[in-house]
Coordinates of C-alpha atoms in Angstrom, one line a residue:
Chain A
X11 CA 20.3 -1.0 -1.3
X12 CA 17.5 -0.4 -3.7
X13 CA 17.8 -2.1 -7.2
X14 CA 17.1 1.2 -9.4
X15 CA 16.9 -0.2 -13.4
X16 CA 18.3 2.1 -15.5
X17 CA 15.5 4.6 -17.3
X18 CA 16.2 2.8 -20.8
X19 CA 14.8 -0.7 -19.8
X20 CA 12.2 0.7 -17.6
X21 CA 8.3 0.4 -18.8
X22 CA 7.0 3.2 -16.9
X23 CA 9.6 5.5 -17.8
X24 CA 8.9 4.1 -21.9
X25 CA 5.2 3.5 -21.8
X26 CA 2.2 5.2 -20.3
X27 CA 1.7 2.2 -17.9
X28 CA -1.8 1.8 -18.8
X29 CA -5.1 3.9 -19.8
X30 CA -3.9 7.6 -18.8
X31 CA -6.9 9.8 -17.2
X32 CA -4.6 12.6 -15.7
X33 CA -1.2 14.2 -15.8
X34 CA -0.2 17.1 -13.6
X35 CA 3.1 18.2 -11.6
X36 CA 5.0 15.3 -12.1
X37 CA 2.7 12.2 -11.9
X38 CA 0.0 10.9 -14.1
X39 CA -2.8 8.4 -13.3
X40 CA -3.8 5.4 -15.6
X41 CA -6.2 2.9 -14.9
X42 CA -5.0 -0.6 -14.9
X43 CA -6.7 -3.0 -17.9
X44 CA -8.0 -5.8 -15.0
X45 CA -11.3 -7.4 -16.1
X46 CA -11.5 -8.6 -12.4
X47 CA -10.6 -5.7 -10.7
X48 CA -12.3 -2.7 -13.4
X49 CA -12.2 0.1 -10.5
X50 CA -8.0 -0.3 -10.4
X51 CA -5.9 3.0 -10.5
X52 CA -2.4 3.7 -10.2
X53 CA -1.0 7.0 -9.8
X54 CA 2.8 7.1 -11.5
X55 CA 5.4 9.0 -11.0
X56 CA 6.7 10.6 -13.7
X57 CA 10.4 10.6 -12.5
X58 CA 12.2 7.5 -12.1
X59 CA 12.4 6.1 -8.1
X60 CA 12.3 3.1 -6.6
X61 CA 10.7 4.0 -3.2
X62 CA 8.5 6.5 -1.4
X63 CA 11.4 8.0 0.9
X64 CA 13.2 8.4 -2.6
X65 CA 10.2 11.9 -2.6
X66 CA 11.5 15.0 -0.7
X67 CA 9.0 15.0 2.5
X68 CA 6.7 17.8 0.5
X69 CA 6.4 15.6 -2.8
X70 CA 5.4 12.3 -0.6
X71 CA 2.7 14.8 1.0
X72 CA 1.6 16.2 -2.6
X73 CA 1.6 12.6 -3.8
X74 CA -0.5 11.1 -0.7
X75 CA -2.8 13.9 -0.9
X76 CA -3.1 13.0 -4.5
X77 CA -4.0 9.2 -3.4
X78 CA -6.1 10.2 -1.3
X79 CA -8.4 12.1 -3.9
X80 CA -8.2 8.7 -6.0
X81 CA -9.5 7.1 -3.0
X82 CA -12.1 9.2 -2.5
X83 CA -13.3 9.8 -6.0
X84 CA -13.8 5.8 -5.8
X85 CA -15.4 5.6 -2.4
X86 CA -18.2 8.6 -4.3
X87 CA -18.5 7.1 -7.2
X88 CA -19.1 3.3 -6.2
X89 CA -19.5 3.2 -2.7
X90 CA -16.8 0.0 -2.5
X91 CA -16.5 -2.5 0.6
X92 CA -13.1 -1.1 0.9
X93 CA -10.0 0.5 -0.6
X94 CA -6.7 -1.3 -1.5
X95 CA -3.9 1.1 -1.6
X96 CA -0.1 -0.3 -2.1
X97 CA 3.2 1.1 -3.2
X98 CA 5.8 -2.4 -4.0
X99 CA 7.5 -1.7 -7.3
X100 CA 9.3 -5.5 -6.4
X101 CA 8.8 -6.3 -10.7
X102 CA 8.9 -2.3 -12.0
X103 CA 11.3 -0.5 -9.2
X104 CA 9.8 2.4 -10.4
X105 CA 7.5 4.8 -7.9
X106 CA 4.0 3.9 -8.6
X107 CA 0.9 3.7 -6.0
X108 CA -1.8 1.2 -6.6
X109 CA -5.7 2.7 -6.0
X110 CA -7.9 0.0 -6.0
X111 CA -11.8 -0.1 -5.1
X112 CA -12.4 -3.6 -3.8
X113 CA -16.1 -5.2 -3.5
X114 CA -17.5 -7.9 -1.1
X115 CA -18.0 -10.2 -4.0
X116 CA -15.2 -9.3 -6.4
X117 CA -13.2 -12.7 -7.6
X118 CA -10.4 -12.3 -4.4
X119 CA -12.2 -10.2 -1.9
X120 CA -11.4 -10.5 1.2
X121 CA -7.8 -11.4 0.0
X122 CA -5.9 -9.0 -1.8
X123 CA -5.5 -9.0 -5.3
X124 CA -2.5 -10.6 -5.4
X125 CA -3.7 -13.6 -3.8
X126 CA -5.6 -16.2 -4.6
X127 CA -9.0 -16.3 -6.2
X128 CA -12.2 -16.7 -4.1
X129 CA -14.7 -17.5 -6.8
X130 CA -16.2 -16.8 -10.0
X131 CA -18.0 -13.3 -10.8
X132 CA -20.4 -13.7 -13.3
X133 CA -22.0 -11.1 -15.1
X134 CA -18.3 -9.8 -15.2
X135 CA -17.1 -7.0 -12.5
X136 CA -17.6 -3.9 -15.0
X137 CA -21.8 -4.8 -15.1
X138 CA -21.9 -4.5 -11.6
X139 CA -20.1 -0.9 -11.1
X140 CA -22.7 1.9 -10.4
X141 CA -21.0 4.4 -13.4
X142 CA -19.4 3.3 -16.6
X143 CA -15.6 3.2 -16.6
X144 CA -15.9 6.4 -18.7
X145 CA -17.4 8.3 -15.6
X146 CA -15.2 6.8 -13.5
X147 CA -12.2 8.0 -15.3
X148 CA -13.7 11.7 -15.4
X149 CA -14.4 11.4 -11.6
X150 CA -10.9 10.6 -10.6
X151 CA -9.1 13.1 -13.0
X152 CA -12.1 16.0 -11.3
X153 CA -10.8 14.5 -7.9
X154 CA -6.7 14.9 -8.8
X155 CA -7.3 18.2 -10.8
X156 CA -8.8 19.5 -7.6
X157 CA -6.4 18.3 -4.8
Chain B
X18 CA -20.5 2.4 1.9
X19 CA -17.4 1.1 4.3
X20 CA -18.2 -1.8 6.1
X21 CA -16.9 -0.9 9.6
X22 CA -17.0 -3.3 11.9
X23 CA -17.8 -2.5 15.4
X24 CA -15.0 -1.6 17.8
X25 CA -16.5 -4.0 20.4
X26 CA -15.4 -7.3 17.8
X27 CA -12.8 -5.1 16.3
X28 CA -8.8 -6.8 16.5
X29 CA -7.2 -3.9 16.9
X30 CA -9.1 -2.0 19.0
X31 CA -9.3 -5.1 21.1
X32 CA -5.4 -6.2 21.3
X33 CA -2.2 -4.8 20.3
X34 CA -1.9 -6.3 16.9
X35 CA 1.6 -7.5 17.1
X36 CA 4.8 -6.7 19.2
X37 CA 3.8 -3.5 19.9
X38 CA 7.8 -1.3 19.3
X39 CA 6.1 2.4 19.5
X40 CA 3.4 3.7 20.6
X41 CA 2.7 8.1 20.1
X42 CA 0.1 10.4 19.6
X43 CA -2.8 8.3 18.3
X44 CA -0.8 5.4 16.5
X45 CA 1.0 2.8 17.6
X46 CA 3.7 0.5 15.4
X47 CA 4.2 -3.7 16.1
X48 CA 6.4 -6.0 14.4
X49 CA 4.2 -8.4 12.9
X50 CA 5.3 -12.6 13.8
X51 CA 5.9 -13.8 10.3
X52 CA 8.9 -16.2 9.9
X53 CA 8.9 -15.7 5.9
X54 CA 9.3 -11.7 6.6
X55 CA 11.0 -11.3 9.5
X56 CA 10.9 -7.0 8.7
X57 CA 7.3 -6.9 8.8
X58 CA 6.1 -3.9 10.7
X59 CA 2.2 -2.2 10.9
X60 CA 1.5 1.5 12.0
X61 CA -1.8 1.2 13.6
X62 CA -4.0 3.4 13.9
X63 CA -5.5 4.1 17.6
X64 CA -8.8 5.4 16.5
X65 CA -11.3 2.6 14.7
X66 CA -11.6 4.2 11.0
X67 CA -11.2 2.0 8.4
X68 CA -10.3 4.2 5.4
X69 CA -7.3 6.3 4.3
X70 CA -9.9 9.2 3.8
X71 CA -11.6 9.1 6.9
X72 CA -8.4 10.4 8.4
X73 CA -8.1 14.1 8.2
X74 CA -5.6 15.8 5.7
X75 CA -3.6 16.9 8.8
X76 CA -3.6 13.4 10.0
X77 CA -2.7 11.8 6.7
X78 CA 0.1 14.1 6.3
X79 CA 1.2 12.8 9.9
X80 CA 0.5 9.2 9.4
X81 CA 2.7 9.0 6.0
X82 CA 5.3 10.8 7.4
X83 CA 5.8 7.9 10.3
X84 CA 5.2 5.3 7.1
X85 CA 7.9 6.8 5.9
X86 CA 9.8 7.0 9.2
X87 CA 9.7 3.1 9.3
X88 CA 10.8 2.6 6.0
X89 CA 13.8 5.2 6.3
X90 CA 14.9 3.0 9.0
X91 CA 14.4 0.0 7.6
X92 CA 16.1 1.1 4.3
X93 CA 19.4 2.0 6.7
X94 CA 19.5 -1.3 8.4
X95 CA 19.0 -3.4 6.0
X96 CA 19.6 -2.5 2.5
X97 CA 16.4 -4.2 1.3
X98 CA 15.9 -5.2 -2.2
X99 CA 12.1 -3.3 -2.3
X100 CA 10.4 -1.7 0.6
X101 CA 6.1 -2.6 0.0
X102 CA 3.9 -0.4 1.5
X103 CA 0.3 -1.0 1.9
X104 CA -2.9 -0.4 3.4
X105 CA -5.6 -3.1 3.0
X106 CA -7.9 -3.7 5.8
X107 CA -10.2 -6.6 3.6
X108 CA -9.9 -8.5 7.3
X109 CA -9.6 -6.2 9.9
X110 CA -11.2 -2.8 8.8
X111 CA -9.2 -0.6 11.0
X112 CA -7.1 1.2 9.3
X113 CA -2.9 0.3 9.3
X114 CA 0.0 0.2 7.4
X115 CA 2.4 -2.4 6.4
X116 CA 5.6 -1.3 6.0
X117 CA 7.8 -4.7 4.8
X118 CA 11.4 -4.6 4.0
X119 CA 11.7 -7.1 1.1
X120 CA 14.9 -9.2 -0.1
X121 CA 15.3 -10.1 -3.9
X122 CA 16.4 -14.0 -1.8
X123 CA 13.1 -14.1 0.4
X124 CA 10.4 -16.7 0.2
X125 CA 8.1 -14.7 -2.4
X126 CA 10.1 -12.2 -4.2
X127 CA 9.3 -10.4 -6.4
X128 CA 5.5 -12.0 -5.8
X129 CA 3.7 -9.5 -3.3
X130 CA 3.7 -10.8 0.5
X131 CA -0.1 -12.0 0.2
X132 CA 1.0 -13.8 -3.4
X133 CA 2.2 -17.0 -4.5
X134 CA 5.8 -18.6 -2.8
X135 CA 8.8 -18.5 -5.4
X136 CA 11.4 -20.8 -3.1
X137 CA 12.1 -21.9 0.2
X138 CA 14.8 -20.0 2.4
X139 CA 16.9 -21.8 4.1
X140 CA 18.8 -20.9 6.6
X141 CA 15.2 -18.8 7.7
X142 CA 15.0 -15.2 6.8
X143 CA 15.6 -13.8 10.3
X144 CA 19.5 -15.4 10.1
X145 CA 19.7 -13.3 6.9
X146 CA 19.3 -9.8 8.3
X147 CA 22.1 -7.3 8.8
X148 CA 21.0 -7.2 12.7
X149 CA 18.9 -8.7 15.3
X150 CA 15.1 -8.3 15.3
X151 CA 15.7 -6.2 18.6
X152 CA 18.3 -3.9 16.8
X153 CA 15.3 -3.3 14.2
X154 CA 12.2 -2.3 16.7
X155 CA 14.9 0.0 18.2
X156 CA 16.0 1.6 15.1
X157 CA 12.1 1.9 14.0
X158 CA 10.8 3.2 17.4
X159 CA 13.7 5.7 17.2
X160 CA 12.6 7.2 13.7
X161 CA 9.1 7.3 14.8
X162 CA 10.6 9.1 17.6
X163 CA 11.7 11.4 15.7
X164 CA 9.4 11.7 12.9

């Protein structure tokens, strides 16, 4: 069965989870402060799950189609080797979906960001971006306002 | 830009990818041979794209549906601590899901599959499940069924 915390201990149902760049319907978007990883969104659920088939089959499509415009706001923006996207909640059971641009030469790339560094990046991930953090923010909350 | 390797070198669109335990209308879902998480299944896509986005918003809708088909079914066997869902493709960049049923006792919890180990289990994980590995593909193959 799914460990649910209760709402009173949880961070995401007391604290913004991060830098906010959206809200809408029921979910917000923050971007994640990771100096390796700059181009890392997560898109929250304001209600308090645990899982994905916690959402009634419409809000999992509203929500995906909402990941999606992340994604592809990113993909515009900074052309990225690839996408990470991941829903696992295993620290804060608490619906949340991980966006994340990933480049060839970011500190972990090809392994995920959870696992183990590959090497040492150096000017710092942000310098090599092809926008500002700023833009990338306004491009992402263009891309969820519109989906 | 996506790197997309080409289907001729391509993994997946050169072998099943796993114990293949479904297989309908463009995807195809395999139990993954991974002694640490024994409830490790991927929905594969049939088609060599890489990212979430270059599916269409039809197909996403389809494809998240079956995610969720899996982990319905793996949430009613098993009574997982956490379900993790992700999409990655750093490796192979053809695009698939892992769908992993997670246990608060297994090797990593509540580190991320790809992270760091926490313990070792012992007796192995696949004597810990609440049925046989073959009870499982059926119970998955029958949700994608009816997904």
């Amino acid at each position: 069965m799914s460990t649910v915390a209760s709402t009173a201990t949880c961070e995401l149902c007391n604290t913004p989870g991060g830098h906010v760049v959206w809200r809408g319907e029921g979910w917000r978007a923050i971007r994640a402060a990771d100096a390796s990883f700059p181009a890392f969104y997560r898109l929250i659920c304001d209600r308090h799950v645990a899982e994905f088939t916690d959402l009634s089959p419409e809000e999992r499509a509203r929500c995906m189609e909402r990941v999606a415009a992340v994604e592809q706001a990113l993909r515009q923006a900074l052309r990225p080797t690839r996408i990470n996207i991941a829903t696992l909640g295993n620290v804060v059971p608490h619906l949340h979906w991980h966006v994340i641009a990933r480049f060839d030469w970011d500190s972990h790339f090809p392994q995920p960001v959870w696992g183990t560094a590959q090497r040492v990046v150096e000017p710092p991930a942000v310098q090599r971006l092809a926008c500002t953090l700023e833009q990338l923010d306004a491009a992402v909350a263009a891309a969820l306002e519109a989906a």
